[in-house]
Amino acid sequence: MSNIQVVPPLEPEASEAVAPCCPPLTERPFTAEEAERTAKMFKALGDPVRLRLFSSIASHEGGEACVCDISDVGVSQPTVSHHLKKLKEAGLLTSERRGTWVYYRVEPSVLAAMGRLLTTTTAATATTTTA
Amino acid sequence: MSNIQVVPPLEPEASEAVAPCCPPLTERPFTAEEAERTAKMFKALGDPVRLRLFSSIASHEGGEACVCDISDVGVSQPTVSHHLKKLKEAGLLTSERRGTWVYYRVEPSVLAAMGRLLTTTTAATATTTTA
């Protein structure tokens, strides 16, 4: 009982790097600061390999997966690791080591916040006037 | 009847380039082809200036804006044009010339499709087991 090792959480700054923010894109023009924060999340999903890895993890049982579960995307293991790091830095994934493997988990709240950004609040009705 | 001129629609490739596709990211792993198509849309929003321009247009009256309405993002006019082109290529905007100005319009259907990608269908409940 007294031998509890306090293991520091694995790269805690990753999930804090990009907090969900900002109103829907259709509500009002983004400020420079809002755009900076939000662009990071979109950019992280703007790569086909990252998107495949992300959907593999997000759709895996319990919303989490081990690297061993998701390496079937046709790139090398170092490349997989690189992309997982990018997704973590964007706040879209967290990770935890358990024994031999590192498990990656999607952040449902971040995903939901990104979804809200794309909500169409303003009725984008056309006022088509021919000049 | 025989003299019908087939006028090609205004840059049709822009809106056809990336058709909304694919199930929510949480539903199943994306195929390579699905990831390629979808990553283009996320990548287009993965730049702060593009995101500001996009939110300016999306939040403008009627969901459309003239370049004259949206140039207040601290970059040169050619840079604005470059970014608007990227957003069009990703299928997120369409454009139409009316008199002197080109008007840009968001594609609500594309925005909605992107929103659906981020829907959390699978209950991402943690099955936290300590190894």
mmCIF file of C-alpha atoms in Angstrom:
data_model
loop_
_atom_site.group_PDB
_atom_site.id
_atom_site.type_symbol
_atom_site.label_atom_id
_atom_site.label_comp_id
_atom_site.label_asym_id
_atom_site.label_seq_id
_atom_site.Cartn_x
_atom_site.Cartn_y
_atom_site.Cartn_z
ATOM 1 C CA MET A 1 0.000 0.000 0.000
ATOM 2 C CA SER A 2 2.826 2.364 0.793
ATOM 3 C CA ASN A 3 4.615 1.481 -2.402
ATOM 4 C CA ILE A 4 2.259 3.345 -4.711
ATOM 5 C CA GLN A 5 4.226 4.853 -7.512
ATOM 6 C CA VAL A 6 2.935 8.170 -8.657
ATOM 7 C CA VAL A 7 3.162 7.924 -12.405
ATOM 8 C CA PRO A 8 2.787 11.300 -14.083
ATOM 9 C CA PRO A 9 -0.086 11.307 -16.560
ATOM 10 C CA LEU A 10 1.101 10.783 -20.090
ATOM 11 C CA GLU A 11 1.580 14.143 -21.798
ATOM 12 C CA PRO A 12 -1.238 15.963 -20.031
ATOM 13 C CA GLU A 13 -0.641 19.131 -22.027
ATOM 14 C CA ALA A 14 -1.994 17.413 -25.129
ATOM 15 C CA SER A 15 -5.625 17.547 -24.095
ATOM 16 C CA GLU A 16 -5.280 21.040 -22.694
ATOM 17 C CA ALA A 17 -3.623 22.424 -25.799
ATOM 18 C CA VAL A 18 -6.835 23.092 -27.679
ATOM 19 C CA ALA A 19 -9.960 23.529 -25.609
ATOM 20 C CA PRO A 20 -13.254 23.497 -27.486
ATOM 21 C CA CYS A 21 -14.340 27.039 -28.031
ATOM 22 C CA CYS A 22 -16.202 29.358 -30.228
ATOM 23 C CA PRO A 23 -19.714 29.731 -31.601
ATOM 24 C CA PRO A 24 -20.975 28.054 -34.777
ATOM 25 C CA LEU A 25 -19.150 29.249 -37.893
ATOM 26 C CA THR A 26 -22.446 30.592 -39.197
ATOM 27 C CA GLU A 27 -23.153 32.812 -36.167
ATOM 28 C CA ARG A 28 -20.649 35.651 -36.554
ATOM 29 C CA PRO A 29 -17.172 36.226 -38.026
ATOM 30 C CA PHE A 30 -14.491 34.528 -35.973
ATOM 31 C CA THR A 31 -11.890 36.626 -34.244
ATOM 32 C CA ALA A 32 -8.248 35.956 -35.066
ATOM 33 C CA GLU A 33 -7.790 34.191 -31.744
ATOM 34 C CA GLU A 34 -10.860 31.970 -32.184
ATOM 35 C CA ALA A 35 -9.735 31.092 -35.704
ATOM 36 C CA GLU A 36 -6.246 30.153 -34.496
ATOM 37 C CA ARG A 37 -7.604 27.770 -31.874
ATOM 38 C CA THR A 38 -10.252 26.199 -34.075
ATOM 39 C CA ALA A 39 -8.087 25.817 -37.182
ATOM 40 C CA LYS A 40 -5.758 23.525 -35.226
ATOM 41 C CA MET A 41 -8.529 20.992 -34.709
ATOM 42 C CA PHE A 42 -9.663 21.055 -38.316
ATOM 43 C CA LYS A 43 -6.086 20.848 -39.526
ATOM 44 C CA ALA A 44 -5.520 17.739 -37.423
ATOM 45 C CA LEU A 45 -8.358 16.015 -39.290
ATOM 46 C CA GLY A 46 -7.210 17.422 -42.631
ATOM 47 C CA ASP A 47 -4.953 14.506 -43.439
ATOM 48 C CA PRO A 48 -6.269 11.202 -44.832
ATOM 49 C CA VAL A 49 -4.056 8.979 -42.672
ATOM 50 C CA ARG A 50 -4.915 10.898 -39.497
ATOM 51 C CA LEU A 51 -8.576 10.743 -40.389
ATOM 52 C CA ARG A 52 -8.408 6.960 -40.831
ATOM 53 C CA LEU A 53 -6.572 6.542 -37.543
ATOM 54 C CA PHE A 54 -9.018 8.825 -35.827
ATOM 55 C CA SER A 55 -12.086 7.025 -37.187
ATOM 56 C CA SER A 56 -10.501 3.681 -36.244
ATOM 57 C CA ILE A 57 -10.125 4.823 -32.653
ATOM 58 C CA ALA A 58 -13.449 6.664 -32.501
ATOM 59 C CA SER A 59 -15.351 3.648 -33.817
ATOM 60 C CA HIS A 60 -13.471 1.111 -31.730
ATOM 61 C CA GLU A 61 -15.211 -0.489 -28.778
ATOM 62 C CA GLY A 62 -15.439 1.953 -25.898
ATOM 63 C CA GLY A 63 -14.115 4.809 -28.040
ATOM 64 C CA GLU A 64 -10.541 3.790 -27.442
ATOM 65 C CA ALA A 65 -7.937 1.636 -29.115
ATOM 66 C CA CYS A 66 -4.435 0.356 -28.712
ATOM 67 C CA VAL A 67 -1.875 1.090 -31.433
ATOM 68 C CA CYS A 68 -1.960 -2.650 -32.078
ATOM 69 C CA ASP A 69 -5.627 -2.298 -33.124
ATOM 70 C CA ILE A 70 -5.255 0.530 -35.605
ATOM 71 C CA SER A 71 -2.045 0.097 -37.573
ATOM 72 C CA ASP A 72 -3.782 -1.136 -40.715
ATOM 73 C CA VAL A 73 -3.578 2.121 -42.646
ATOM 74 C CA GLY A 74 -0.686 1.347 -44.961
ATOM 75 C CA VAL A 75 1.974 3.487 -43.319
ATOM 76 C CA SER A 76 4.927 2.643 -41.098
ATOM 77 C CA GLN A 77 4.653 2.467 -37.319
ATOM 78 C CA PRO A 78 6.728 5.671 -36.825
ATOM 79 C CA THR A 79 4.362 7.456 -39.194
ATOM 80 C CA VAL A 80 1.369 6.169 -37.237
ATOM 81 C CA SER A 81 2.980 7.455 -34.031
ATOM 82 C CA HIS A 82 3.671 10.828 -35.620
ATOM 83 C CA HIS A 83 0.053 11.220 -36.664
ATOM 84 C CA LEU A 84 -1.293 10.097 -33.299
ATOM 85 C CA LYS A 85 0.915 12.739 -31.688
ATOM 86 C CA LYS A 86 -0.561 15.402 -33.964
ATOM 87 C CA LEU A 87 -4.093 14.336 -33.033
ATOM 88 C CA LYS A 88 -3.162 14.518 -29.361
ATOM 89 C CA GLU A 89 -1.622 17.951 -29.753
ATOM 90 C CA ALA A 90 -4.869 19.122 -31.313
ATOM 91 C CA GLY A 91 -6.763 17.875 -28.269
ATOM 92 C CA LEU A 92 -8.680 15.255 -30.246
ATOM 93 C CA LEU A 93 -7.133 12.268 -28.522
ATOM 94 C CA THR A 94 -5.790 11.434 -25.123
ATOM 95 C CA SER A 95 -3.555 8.501 -24.373
ATOM 96 C CA GLU A 96 -2.752 6.231 -21.498
ATOM 97 C CA ARG A 97 -0.132 3.538 -21.118
ATOM 98 C CA ARG A 98 -1.393 0.228 -19.756
ATOM 99 C CA GLY A 99 1.261 -2.404 -19.479
ATOM 100 C CA THR A 100 2.946 -2.842 -22.835
ATOM 101 C CA TRP A 101 0.541 -0.767 -24.867
ATOM 102 C CA VAL A 102 -0.525 2.826 -25.148
ATOM 103 C CA TYR A 103 -4.274 3.249 -25.506
ATOM 104 C CA TYR A 104 -5.731 6.165 -27.407
ATOM 105 C CA ARG A 105 -9.121 7.588 -26.675
ATOM 106 C CA VAL A 106 -11.268 10.123 -28.482
ATOM 107 C CA GLU A 107 -12.475 13.133 -26.585
ATOM 108 C CA PRO A 108 -16.250 13.056 -27.183
ATOM 109 C CA SER A 109 -16.615 16.588 -25.815
ATOM 110 C CA VAL A 110 -14.109 17.936 -28.333
ATOM 111 C CA LEU A 111 -15.796 16.050 -31.141
ATOM 112 C CA ALA A 112 -19.173 17.436 -30.074
ATOM 113 C CA ALA A 113 -17.753 20.968 -29.868
ATOM 114 C CA MET A 114 -16.398 20.645 -33.405
ATOM 115 C CA GLY A 115 -19.791 19.400 -34.532
ATOM 116 C CA ARG A 116 -21.433 22.463 -33.002
ATOM 117 C CA LEU A 117 -19.079 24.709 -34.982
ATOM 118 C CA LEU A 118 -20.621 23.315 -38.134
ATOM 119 C CA THR A 119 -24.202 23.793 -37.015
ATOM 120 C CA THR A 120 -26.121 26.043 -39.317
ATOM 121 C CA THR A 121 -27.769 28.482 -36.921
ATOM 122 C CA THR A 122 -28.376 31.215 -39.395
ATOM 123 C CA ALA A 123 -30.903 30.247 -42.028
ATOM 124 C CA ALA A 124 -28.661 30.675 -45.033
ATOM 125 C CA THR A 125 -31.513 31.579 -47.329
ATOM 126 C CA ALA A 126 -30.539 32.990 -50.644
ATOM 127 C CA THR A 127 -31.468 36.537 -51.444
ATOM 128 C CA THR A 128 -30.506 36.133 -55.053
ATOM 129 C CA THR A 129 -30.590 39.467 -56.735
ATOM 130 C CA THR A 130 -29.476 39.769 -60.299
ATOM 131 C CA ALA A 131 -27.301 42.819 -60.731
ATOM 132 C CA MET B 1 -33.528 23.742 -81.446
ATOM 133 C CA SER B 2 -30.314 22.897 -83.220
ATOM 134 C CA ASN B 3 -28.574 26.083 -82.126
ATOM 135 C CA ILE B 4 -28.562 25.401 -78.434
ATOM 136 C CA GLN B 5 -25.325 26.557 -76.930
ATOM 137 C CA VAL B 6 -24.196 24.420 -74.109
ATOM 138 C CA VAL B 7 -22.744 26.884 -71.649
ATOM 139 C CA PRO B 8 -20.720 25.162 -68.974
ATOM 140 C CA PRO B 9 -21.922 26.106 -65.503
ATOM 141 C CA LEU B 10 -19.674 28.407 -63.501
ATOM 142 C CA GLU B 11 -16.743 26.343 -62.302
ATOM 143 C CA PRO B 12 -18.806 23.244 -61.664
ATOM 144 C CA GLU B 13 -15.777 21.319 -60.534
ATOM 145 C CA ALA B 14 -15.668 23.401 -57.378
ATOM 146 C CA SER B 15 -18.859 22.074 -55.854
ATOM 147 C CA GLU B 16 -18.424 18.608 -57.334
ATOM 148 C CA ALA B 17 -14.820 18.268 -56.237
ATOM 149 C CA VAL B 18 -15.755 17.133 -52.776
ATOM 150 C CA ALA B 19 -19.234 15.772 -52.373
ATOM 151 C CA PRO B 20 -20.388 15.203 -48.814
ATOM 152 C CA CYS B 21 -19.916 11.584 -48.080
ATOM 153 C CA CYS B 22 -19.205 9.106 -45.429
ATOM 154 C CA PRO B 23 -20.699 8.022 -42.118
ATOM 155 C CA PRO B 24 -19.884 9.636 -38.749
ATOM 156 C CA LEU B 25 -16.247 9.226 -37.774
ATOM 157 C CA THR B 26 -17.380 7.244 -34.761
ATOM 158 C CA GLU B 27 -19.344 4.661 -36.766
ATOM 159 C CA ARG B 28 -16.626 2.558 -38.401
ATOM 160 C CA PRO B 29 -13.053 2.997 -39.674
ATOM 161 C CA PHE B 30 -12.926 5.103 -42.807
ATOM 162 C CA THR B 31 -11.697 3.542 -46.027
ATOM 163 C CA ALA B 32 -8.740 5.171 -47.768
ATOM 164 C CA GLU B 33 -11.045 6.677 -50.366
ATOM 165 C CA GLU B 34 -13.477 8.098 -47.789
ATOM 166 C CA ALA B 35 -10.575 9.561 -45.825
ATOM 167 C CA GLU B 36 -9.125 11.215 -48.944
ATOM 168 C CA ARG B 37 -12.419 12.924 -49.749
ATOM 169 C CA THR B 38 -13.207 13.994 -46.225
ATOM 170 C CA ALA B 39 -9.714 15.191 -45.310
ATOM 171 C CA LYS B 40 -9.915 17.789 -48.085
ATOM 172 C CA MET B 41 -12.841 19.489 -46.389
ATOM 173 C CA PHE B 42 -11.240 19.503 -42.959
ATOM 174 C CA LYS B 43 -7.953 20.703 -44.422
ATOM 175 C CA ALA B 44 -9.717 23.628 -46.063
ATOM 176 C CA LEU B 45 -10.919 24.777 -42.636
ATOM 177 C CA GLY B 46 -7.551 24.018 -41.046
ATOM 178 C CA ASP B 47 -6.125 27.468 -41.663
ATOM 179 C CA PRO B 48 -6.946 30.469 -39.450
ATOM 180 C CA VAL B 49 -7.364 32.944 -42.298
ATOM 181 C CA ARG B 50 -9.576 30.579 -44.273
ATOM 182 C CA LEU B 51 -11.634 29.919 -41.179
ATOM 183 C CA ARG B 52 -12.157 33.640 -40.603
ATOM 184 C CA LEU B 53 -13.132 34.194 -44.215
ATOM 185 C CA PHE B 54 -15.437 31.201 -44.104
ATOM 186 C CA SER B 55 -17.163 32.332 -40.896
ATOM 187 C CA SER B 56 -17.484 35.849 -42.330
ATOM 188 C CA ILE B 57 -19.310 34.498 -45.356
ATOM 189 C CA ALA B 58 -21.311 31.885 -43.436
ATOM 190 C CA SER B 59 -22.528 34.454 -40.923
ATOM 191 C CA HIS B 60 -23.209 37.171 -43.485
ATOM 192 C CA GLU B 61 -26.777 37.994 -44.388
ATOM 193 C CA GLY B 62 -28.250 35.316 -46.623
ATOM 194 C CA GLY B 63 -25.203 33.088 -46.165
ATOM 195 C CA GLU B 64 -23.310 34.890 -48.879
ATOM 196 C CA ALA B 65 -20.892 37.770 -49.151
ATOM 197 C CA CYS B 66 -18.986 39.812 -51.652
ATOM 198 C CA VAL B 67 -15.199 40.010 -51.391
ATOM 199 C CA CYS B 68 -15.771 43.664 -50.507
ATOM 200 C CA ASP B 69 -17.591 42.504 -47.340
ATOM 201 C CA ILE B 70 -14.978 40.126 -46.000
ATOM 202 C CA SER B 71 -11.515 41.524 -46.594
ATOM 203 C CA ASP B 72 -10.981 42.582 -42.990
ATOM 204 C CA VAL B 73 -8.750 39.685 -41.992
ATOM 205 C CA GLY B 74 -5.366 41.375 -42.109
ATOM 206 C CA VAL B 75 -4.036 39.810 -45.289
ATOM 207 C CA SER B 76 -3.610 41.130 -48.820
ATOM 208 C CA GLN B 77 -6.342 40.877 -51.443
ATOM 209 C CA PRO B 78 -4.412 38.247 -53.468
ATOM 210 C CA THR B 79 -4.083 36.154 -50.305
ATOM 211 C CA VAL B 80 -7.821 36.483 -49.677
ATOM 212 C CA SER B 81 -8.471 35.317 -53.241
ATOM 213 C CA HIS B 82 -6.100 32.401 -52.826
ATOM 214 C CA HIS B 83 -7.881 31.217 -49.690
ATOM 215 C CA LEU B 84 -11.343 31.643 -51.210
ATOM 216 C CA LYS B 85 -10.173 29.480 -54.118
ATOM 217 C CA LYS B 86 -9.064 26.770 -51.688
ATOM 218 C CA LEU B 87 -12.451 26.835 -49.959
ATOM 219 C CA LYS B 88 -14.174 26.538 -53.323
ATOM 220 C CA GLU B 89 -11.967 23.634 -54.361
ATOM 221 C CA ALA B 90 -12.948 21.865 -51.166
ATOM 222 C CA GLY B 91 -16.606 22.304 -52.079
ATOM 223 C CA LEU B 92 -17.312 24.549 -49.087
ATOM 224 C CA LEU B 93 -18.089 27.645 -51.107
ATOM 225 C CA THR B 94 -19.595 28.438 -54.452
ATOM 226 C CA SER B 95 -19.211 31.741 -56.240
ATOM 227 C CA GLU B 96 -21.120 33.840 -58.704
ATOM 228 C CA ARG B 97 -20.181 37.033 -60.469
ATOM 229 C CA ARG B 98 -22.810 39.790 -60.345
ATOM 230 C CA GLY B 99 -21.766 42.953 -62.083
ATOM 231 C CA THR B 100 -18.470 44.112 -60.621
ATOM 232 C CA TRP B 101 -18.321 41.720 -57.709
ATOM 233 C CA VAL B 102 -17.984 38.038 -57.113
ATOM 234 C CA TYR B 103 -20.289 36.737 -54.408
ATOM 235 C CA TYR B 104 -19.349 33.757 -52.286
ATOM 236 C CA ARG B 105 -21.888 31.493 -50.725
ATOM 237 C CA VAL B 106 -21.576 28.700 -48.200
ATOM 238 C CA GLU B 107 -22.960 25.323 -49.093
ATOM 239 C CA PRO B 108 -25.237 24.541 -46.134
ATOM 240 C CA SER B 109 -25.541 20.915 -47.238
ATOM 241 C CA VAL B 110 -21.773 20.454 -47.159
ATOM 242 C CA LEU B 111 -21.567 22.139 -43.771
ATOM 243 C CA ALA B 112 -24.325 19.876 -42.454
ATOM 244 C CA ALA B 113 -22.593 16.792 -43.867
ATOM 245 C CA MET B 114 -19.381 17.776 -42.118
ATOM 246 C CA GLY B 115 -21.333 18.264 -38.911
ATOM 247 C CA ARG B 116 -22.748 14.754 -39.243
ATOM 248 C CA LEU B 117 -19.227 13.358 -39.541
ATOM 249 C CA LEU B 118 -18.573 14.622 -36.043
ATOM 250 C CA THR B 119 -21.726 13.165 -34.552
ATOM 251 C CA THR B 120 -21.001 10.735 -31.792
ATOM 252 C CA THR B 121 -23.122 7.728 -32.682
ATOM 253 C CA THR B 122 -21.221 5.201 -30.667
ATOM 254 C CA ALA B 123 -21.538 5.771 -26.956
ATOM 255 C CA ALA B 124 -17.874 6.243 -26.204
ATOM 256 C CA THR B 125 -18.120 4.905 -22.696
ATOM 257 C CA ALA B 126 -14.897 4.224 -20.970
ATOM 258 C CA THR B 127 -14.041 0.681 -20.044
ATOM 259 C CA THR B 128 -11.105 1.737 -17.952
ATOM 260 C CA THR B 129 -9.233 -1.301 -16.831
ATOM 261 C CA THR B 130 -6.075 -0.894 -14.860
ATOM 262 C CA ALA B 131 -3.413 -3.210 -16.172
#
